[in-house]
Coordinates of N, CA, C and O in Angstrom, one line a residue:
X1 N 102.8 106.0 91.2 CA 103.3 106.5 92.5 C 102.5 107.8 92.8 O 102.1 108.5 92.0
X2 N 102.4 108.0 94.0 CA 101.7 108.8 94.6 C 102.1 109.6 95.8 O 102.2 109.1 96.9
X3 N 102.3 111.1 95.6 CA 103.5 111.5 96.5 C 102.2 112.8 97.5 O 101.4 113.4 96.8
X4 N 102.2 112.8 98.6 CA 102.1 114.2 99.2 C 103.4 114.5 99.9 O 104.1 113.9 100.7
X5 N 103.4 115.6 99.4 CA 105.0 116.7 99.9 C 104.7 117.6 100.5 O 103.8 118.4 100.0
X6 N 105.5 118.0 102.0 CA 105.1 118.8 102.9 C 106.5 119.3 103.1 O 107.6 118.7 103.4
X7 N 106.3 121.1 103.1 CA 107.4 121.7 102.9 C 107.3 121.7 104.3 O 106.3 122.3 104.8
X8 N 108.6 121.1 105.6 CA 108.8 121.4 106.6 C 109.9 122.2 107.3 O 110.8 122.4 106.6
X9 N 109.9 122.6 108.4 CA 110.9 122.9 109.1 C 111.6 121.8 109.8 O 112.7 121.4 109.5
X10 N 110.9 121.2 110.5 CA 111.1 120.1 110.9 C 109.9 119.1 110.8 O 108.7 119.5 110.8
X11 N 110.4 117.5 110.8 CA 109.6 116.2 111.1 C 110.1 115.6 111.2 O 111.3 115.7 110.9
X12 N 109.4 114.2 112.0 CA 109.7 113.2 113.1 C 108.9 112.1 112.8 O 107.7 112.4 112.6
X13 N 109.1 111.1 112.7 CA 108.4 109.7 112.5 C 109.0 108.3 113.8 O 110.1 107.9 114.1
X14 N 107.6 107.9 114.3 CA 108.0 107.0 115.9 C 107.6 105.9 115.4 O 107.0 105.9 114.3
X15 N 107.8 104.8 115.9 CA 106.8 103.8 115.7 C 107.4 103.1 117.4 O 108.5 102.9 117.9
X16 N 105.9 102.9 117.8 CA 106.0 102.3 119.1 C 106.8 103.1 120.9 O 107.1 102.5 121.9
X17 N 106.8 104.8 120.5 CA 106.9 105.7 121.2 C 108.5 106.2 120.7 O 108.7 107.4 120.8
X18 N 109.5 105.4 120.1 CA 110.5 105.6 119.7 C 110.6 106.6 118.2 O 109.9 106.3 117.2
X19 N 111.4 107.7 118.2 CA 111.6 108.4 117.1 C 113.0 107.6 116.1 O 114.2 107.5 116.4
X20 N 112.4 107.1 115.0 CA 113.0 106.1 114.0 C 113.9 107.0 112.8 O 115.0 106.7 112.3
X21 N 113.1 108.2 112.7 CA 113.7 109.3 111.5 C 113.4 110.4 112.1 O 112.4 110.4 112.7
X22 N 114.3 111.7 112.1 CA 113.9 113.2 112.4 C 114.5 113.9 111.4 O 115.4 113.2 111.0
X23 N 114.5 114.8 110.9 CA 114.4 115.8 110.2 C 115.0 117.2 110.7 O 114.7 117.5 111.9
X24 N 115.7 117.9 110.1 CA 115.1 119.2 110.2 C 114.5 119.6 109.1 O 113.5 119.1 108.6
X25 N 115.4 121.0 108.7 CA 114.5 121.8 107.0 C 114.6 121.1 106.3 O 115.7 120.5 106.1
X26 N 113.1 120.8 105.4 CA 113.1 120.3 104.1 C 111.4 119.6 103.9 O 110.4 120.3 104.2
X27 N 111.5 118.0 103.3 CA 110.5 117.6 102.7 C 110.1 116.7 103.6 O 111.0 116.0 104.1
X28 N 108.8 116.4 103.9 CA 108.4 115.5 104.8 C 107.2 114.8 103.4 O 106.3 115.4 102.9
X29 N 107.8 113.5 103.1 CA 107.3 112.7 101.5 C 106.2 111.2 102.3 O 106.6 110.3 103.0
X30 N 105.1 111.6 101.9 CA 104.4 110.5 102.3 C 104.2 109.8 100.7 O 103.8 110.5 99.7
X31 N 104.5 108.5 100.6 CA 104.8 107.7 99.3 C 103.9 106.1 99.1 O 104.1 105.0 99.7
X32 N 102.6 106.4 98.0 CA 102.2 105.3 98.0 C 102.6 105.2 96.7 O 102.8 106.0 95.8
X33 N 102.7 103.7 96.6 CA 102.8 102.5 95.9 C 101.6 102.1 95.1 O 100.7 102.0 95.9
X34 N 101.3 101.9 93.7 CA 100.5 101.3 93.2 C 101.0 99.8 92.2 O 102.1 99.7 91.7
X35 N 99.9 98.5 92.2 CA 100.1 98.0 91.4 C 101.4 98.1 89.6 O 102.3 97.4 89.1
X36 N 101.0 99.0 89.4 CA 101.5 99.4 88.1 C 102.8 99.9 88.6 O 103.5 99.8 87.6
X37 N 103.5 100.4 89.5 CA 104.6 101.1 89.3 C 105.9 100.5 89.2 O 106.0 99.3 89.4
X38 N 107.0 101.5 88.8 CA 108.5 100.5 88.1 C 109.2 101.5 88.8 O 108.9 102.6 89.4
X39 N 110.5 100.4 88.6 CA 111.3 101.6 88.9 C 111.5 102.5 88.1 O 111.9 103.5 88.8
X40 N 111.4 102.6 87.3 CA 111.6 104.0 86.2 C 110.6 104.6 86.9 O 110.7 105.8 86.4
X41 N 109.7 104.7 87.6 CA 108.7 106.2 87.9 C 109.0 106.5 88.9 O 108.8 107.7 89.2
X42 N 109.6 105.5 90.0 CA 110.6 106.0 91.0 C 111.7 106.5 91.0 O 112.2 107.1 92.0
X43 N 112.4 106.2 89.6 CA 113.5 107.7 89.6 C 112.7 108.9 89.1 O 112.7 109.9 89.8
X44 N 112.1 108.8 88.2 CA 111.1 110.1 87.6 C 111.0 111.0 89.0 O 111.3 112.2 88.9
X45 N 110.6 110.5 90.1 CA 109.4 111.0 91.1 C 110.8 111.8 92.1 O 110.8 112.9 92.6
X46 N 111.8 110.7 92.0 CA 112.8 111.0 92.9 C 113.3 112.3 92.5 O 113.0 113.1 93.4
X47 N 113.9 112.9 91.4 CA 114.3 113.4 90.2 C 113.2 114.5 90.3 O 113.8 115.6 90.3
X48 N 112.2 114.6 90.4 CA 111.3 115.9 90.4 C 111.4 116.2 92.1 O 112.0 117.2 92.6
X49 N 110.8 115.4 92.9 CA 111.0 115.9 94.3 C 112.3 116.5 94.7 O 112.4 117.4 95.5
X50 N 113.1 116.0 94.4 CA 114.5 116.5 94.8 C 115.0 117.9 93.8 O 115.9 118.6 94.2
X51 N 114.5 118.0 92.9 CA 115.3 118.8 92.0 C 114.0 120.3 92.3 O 114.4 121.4 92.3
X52 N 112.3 120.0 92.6 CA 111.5 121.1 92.9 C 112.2 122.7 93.5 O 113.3 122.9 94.1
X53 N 111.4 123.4 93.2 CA 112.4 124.7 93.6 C 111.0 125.1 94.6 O 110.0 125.5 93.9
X54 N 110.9 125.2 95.9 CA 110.0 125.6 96.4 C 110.2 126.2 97.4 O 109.3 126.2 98.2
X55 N 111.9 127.0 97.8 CA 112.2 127.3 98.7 C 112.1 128.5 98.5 O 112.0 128.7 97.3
X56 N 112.0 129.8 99.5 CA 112.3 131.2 99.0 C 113.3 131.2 99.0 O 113.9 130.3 99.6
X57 N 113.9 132.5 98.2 CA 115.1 133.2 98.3 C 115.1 134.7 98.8 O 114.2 135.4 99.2
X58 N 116.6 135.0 98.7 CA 116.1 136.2 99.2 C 115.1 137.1 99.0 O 114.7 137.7 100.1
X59 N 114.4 137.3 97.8 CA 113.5 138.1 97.3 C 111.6 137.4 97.6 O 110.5 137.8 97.2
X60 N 112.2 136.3 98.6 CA 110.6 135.7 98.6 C 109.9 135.1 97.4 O 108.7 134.9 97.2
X61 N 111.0 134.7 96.7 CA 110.7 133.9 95.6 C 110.7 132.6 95.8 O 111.8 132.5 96.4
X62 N 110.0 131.3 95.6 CA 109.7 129.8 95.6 C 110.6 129.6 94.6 O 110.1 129.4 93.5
X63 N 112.5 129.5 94.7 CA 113.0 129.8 93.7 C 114.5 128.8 94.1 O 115.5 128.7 93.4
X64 N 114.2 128.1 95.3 CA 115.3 127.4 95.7 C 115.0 125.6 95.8 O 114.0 125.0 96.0
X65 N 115.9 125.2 95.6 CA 115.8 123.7 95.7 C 116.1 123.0 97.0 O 116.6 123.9 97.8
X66 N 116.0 121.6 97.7 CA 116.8 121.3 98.6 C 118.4 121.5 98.9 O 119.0 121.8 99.9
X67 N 118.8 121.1 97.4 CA 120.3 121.4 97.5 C 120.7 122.5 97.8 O 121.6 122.8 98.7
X68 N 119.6 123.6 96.9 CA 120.3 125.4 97.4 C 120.1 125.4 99.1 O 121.0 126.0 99.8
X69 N 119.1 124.9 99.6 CA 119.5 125.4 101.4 C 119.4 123.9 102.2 O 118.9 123.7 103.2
X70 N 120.1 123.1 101.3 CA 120.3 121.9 102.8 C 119.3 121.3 103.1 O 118.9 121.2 104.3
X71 N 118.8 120.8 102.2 CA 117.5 120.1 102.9 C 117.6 119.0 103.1 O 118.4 118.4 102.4
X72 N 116.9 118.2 104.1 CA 116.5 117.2 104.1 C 115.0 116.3 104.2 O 113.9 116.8 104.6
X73 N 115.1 115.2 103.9 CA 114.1 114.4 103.8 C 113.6 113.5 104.8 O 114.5 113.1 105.6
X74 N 112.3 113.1 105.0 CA 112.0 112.8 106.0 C 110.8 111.3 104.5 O 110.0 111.8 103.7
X75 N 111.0 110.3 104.4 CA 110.1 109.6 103.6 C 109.7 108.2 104.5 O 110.4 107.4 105.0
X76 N 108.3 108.2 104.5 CA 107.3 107.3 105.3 C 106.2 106.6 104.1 O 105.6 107.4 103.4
X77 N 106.0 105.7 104.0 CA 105.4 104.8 103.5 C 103.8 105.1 103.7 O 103.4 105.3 104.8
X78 N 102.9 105.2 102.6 CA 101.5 105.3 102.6 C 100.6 105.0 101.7 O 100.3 105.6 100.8
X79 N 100.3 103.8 102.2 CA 99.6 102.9 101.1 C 97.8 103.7 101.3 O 97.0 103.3 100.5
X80 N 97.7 104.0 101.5 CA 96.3 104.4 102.5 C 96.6 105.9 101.2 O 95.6 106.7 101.2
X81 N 97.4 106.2 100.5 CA 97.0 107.0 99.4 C 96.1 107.0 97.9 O 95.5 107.8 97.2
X82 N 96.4 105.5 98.1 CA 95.7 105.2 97.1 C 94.5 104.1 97.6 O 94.2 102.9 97.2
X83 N 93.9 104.8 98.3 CA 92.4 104.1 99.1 C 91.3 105.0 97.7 O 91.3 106.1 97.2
X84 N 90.4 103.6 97.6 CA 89.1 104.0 96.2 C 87.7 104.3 97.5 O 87.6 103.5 98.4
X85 N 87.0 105.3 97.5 CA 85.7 105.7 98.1 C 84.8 105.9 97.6 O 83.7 106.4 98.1
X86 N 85.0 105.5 96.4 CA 83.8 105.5 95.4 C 82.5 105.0 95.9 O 81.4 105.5 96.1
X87 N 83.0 103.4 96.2 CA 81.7 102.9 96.6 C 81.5 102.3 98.3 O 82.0 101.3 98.6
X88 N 80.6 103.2 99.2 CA 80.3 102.4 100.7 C 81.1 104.0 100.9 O 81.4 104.9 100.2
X89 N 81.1 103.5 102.7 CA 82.3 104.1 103.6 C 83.0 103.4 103.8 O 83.2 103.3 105.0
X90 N 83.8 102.6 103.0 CA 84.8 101.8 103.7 C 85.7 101.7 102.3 O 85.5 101.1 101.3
X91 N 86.8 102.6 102.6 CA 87.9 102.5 101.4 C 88.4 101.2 100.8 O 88.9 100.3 101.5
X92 N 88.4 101.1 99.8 CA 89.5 99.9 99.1 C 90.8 100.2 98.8 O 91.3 101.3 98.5
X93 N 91.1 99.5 98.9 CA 92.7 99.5 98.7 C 93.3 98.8 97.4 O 94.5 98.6 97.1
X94 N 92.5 98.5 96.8 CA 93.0 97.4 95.7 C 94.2 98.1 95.0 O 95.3 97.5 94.8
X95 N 94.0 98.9 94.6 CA 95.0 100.0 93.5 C 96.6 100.0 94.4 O 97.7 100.2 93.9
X96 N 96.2 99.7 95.9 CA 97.9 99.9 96.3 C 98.7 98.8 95.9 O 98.0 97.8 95.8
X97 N 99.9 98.6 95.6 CA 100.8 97.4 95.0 C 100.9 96.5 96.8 O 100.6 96.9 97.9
X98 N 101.3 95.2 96.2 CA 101.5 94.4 97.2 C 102.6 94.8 98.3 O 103.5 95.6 98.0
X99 N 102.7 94.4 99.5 CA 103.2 95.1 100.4 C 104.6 94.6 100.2 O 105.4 95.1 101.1
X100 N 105.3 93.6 99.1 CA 106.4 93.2 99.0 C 106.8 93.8 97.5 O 108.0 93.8 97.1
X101 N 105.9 94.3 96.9 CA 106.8 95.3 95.4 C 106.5 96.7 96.3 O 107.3 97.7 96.3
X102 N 105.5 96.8 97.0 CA 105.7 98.3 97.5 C 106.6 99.0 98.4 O 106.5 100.2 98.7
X103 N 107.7 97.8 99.1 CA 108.3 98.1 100.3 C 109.3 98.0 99.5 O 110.1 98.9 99.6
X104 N 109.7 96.9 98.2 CA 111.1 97.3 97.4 C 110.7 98.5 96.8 O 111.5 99.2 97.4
X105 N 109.9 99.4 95.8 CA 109.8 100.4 95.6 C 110.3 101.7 96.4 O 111.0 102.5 95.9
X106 N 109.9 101.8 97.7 CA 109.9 102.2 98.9 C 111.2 102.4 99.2 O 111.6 103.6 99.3
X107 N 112.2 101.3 99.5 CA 113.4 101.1 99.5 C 114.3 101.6 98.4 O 115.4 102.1 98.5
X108 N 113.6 101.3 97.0 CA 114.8 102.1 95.7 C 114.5 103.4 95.9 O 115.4 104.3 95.7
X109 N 113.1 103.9 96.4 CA 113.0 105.3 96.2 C 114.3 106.2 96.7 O 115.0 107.1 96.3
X110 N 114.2 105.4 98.2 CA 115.0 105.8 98.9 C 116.7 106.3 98.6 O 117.3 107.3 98.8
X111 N 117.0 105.0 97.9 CA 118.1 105.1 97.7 C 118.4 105.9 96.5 O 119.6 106.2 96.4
X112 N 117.5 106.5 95.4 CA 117.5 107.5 94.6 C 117.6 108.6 95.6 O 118.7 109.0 95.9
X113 N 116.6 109.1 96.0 CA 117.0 110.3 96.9 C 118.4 110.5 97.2 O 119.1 111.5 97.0
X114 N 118.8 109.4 97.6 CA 120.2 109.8 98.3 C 121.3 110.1 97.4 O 122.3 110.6 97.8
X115 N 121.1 109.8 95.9 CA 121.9 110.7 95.2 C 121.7 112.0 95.4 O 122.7 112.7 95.5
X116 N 120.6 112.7 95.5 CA 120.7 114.2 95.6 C 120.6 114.7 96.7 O 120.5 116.0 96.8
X117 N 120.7 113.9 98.0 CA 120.2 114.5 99.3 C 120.8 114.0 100.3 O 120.1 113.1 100.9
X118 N 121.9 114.2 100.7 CA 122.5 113.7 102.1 C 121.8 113.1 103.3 O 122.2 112.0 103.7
X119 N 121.1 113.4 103.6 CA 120.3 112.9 104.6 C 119.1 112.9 104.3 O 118.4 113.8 103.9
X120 N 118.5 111.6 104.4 CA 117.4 111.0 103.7 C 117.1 110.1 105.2 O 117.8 109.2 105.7
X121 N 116.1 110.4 105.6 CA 115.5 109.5 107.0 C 114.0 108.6 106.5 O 113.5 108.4 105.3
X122 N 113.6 108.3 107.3 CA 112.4 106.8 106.7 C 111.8 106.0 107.8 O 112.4 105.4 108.7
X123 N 110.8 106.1 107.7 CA 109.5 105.1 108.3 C 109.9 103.9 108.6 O 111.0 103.4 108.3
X124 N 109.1 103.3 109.2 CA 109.2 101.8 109.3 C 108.0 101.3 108.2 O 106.9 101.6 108.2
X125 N 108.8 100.2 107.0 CA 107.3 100.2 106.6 C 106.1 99.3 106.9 O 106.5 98.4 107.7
X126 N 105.0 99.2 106.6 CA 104.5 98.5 107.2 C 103.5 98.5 108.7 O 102.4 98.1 108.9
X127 N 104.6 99.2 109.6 CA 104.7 99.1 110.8 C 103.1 100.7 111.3 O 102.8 101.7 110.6
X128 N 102.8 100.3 112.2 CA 101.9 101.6 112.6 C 103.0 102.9 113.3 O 103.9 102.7 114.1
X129 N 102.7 104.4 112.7 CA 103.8 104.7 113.0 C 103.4 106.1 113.3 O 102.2 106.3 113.1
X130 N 104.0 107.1 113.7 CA 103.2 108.5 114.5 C 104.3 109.4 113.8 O 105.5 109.2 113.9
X131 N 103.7 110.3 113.2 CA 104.3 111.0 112.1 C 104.3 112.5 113.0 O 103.1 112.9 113.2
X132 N 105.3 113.4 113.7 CA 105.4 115.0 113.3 C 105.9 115.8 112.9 O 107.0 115.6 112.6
X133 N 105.5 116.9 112.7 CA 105.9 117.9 111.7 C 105.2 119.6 111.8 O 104.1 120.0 112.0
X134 N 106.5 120.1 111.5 CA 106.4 121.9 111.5 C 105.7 121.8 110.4 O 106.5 121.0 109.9
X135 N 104.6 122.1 109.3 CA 105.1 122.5 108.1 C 105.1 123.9 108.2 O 104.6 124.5 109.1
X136 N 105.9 124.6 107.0 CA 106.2 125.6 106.5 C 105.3 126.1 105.6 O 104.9 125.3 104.9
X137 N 104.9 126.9 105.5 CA 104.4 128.0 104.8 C 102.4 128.0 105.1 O 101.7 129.0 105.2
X138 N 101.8 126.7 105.2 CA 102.3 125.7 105.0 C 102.4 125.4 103.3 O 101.8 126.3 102.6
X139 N 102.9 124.7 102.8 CA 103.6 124.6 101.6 C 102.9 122.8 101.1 O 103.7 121.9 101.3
X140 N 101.8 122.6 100.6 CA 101.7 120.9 100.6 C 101.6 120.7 99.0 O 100.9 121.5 98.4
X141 N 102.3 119.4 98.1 CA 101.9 119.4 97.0 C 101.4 117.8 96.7 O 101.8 116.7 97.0
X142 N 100.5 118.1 96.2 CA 100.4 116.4 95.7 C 100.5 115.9 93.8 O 99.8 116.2 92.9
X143 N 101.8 114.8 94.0 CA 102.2 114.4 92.9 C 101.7 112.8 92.6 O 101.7 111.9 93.4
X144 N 101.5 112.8 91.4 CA 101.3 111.7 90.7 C 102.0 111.1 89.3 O 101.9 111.5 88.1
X145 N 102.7 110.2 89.7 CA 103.6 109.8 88.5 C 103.5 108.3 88.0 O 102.9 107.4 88.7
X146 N 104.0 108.1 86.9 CA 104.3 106.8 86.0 C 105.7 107.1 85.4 O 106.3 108.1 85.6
X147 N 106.0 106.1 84.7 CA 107.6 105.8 84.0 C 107.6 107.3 83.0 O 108.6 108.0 82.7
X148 N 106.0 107.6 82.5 CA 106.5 108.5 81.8 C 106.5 109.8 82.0 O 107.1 110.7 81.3
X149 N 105.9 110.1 82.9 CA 106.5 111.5 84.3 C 105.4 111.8 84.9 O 104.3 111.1 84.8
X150 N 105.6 112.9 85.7 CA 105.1 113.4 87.1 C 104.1 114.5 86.8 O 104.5 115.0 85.7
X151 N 103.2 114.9 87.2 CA 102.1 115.6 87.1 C 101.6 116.1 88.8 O 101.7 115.2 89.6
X152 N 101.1 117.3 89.1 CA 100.3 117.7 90.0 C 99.0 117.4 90.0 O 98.4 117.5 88.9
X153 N 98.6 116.9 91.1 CA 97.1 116.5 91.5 C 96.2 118.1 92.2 O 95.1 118.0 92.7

């Protein structure tokens, strides 16, 4: 799995001029799917994104979590993360999982989150879709995980 995380104030996801998910404070999760992934690395991923402490606190410390100030989630589907450029100009895709284990993936992620996060909004997947967003600080991380855990890229 393959995460870019964007610390936002607010974000919004449309598909077809219509806003599908909005947001206020919190994580705007763009989430690709590979071949190889289980659900065990989608709790793993869930479980570190949610539990991160990257909020200030009083003292301007990156020392709070979603839970400590209310956050919410904004999660959109992006297979286009795991695009190979190795060879040509024209990315491959082979490494992304099929668009029917990566939309169930997509979907359990989801519903992990929602153990730790009341409001959890979402993409359409699949679908062409217009993504906006405040970020914060700006604040971006990119994660990469498997069953046996999560690492920064």
């Amino acid at each position: 799995m393959r995460v870019v995380l964007q610390r936002v104030k607010s974000a919004s996801v449309a598909v077809e001029g219509e806003v599908i998910g909005r947001i206020g404070r919190g994580f705007l999760i763009l989430l690709g799917v590979s071949q190889e992934d289980t659900e065990a690395a989608a709790d793993k991923m869930a479980d570190k994104i949610c539990k991160l402490r990257i909020f200030e606190d009083e003292n301007g410390k990156t020392n709070l979590s979603l839970a400590d100030v209310g956050g919410e989630l904004l999660i959109v589907s992006q297979f286009t993360l795991y695009a190979d450029c190795k060879k040509g100009n024209r990315p491959s895709f082979v490494k992304a999982g099929s668009p029917d284990k990566a939309n169930e993936l997509y979907e359990y992620f989801q519903t992990r989150c929602r153990a730790y996060v009341p409001k959890v909004e979402h993409g359409s997947f699949g679908a062409h879709m217009q993504v906006e967003l405040l970020n914060d600080g700006p604040f971006t991380i990119v994660l990469e995980g498997d069953e046996h855990g999560i690492k920064g890229v």
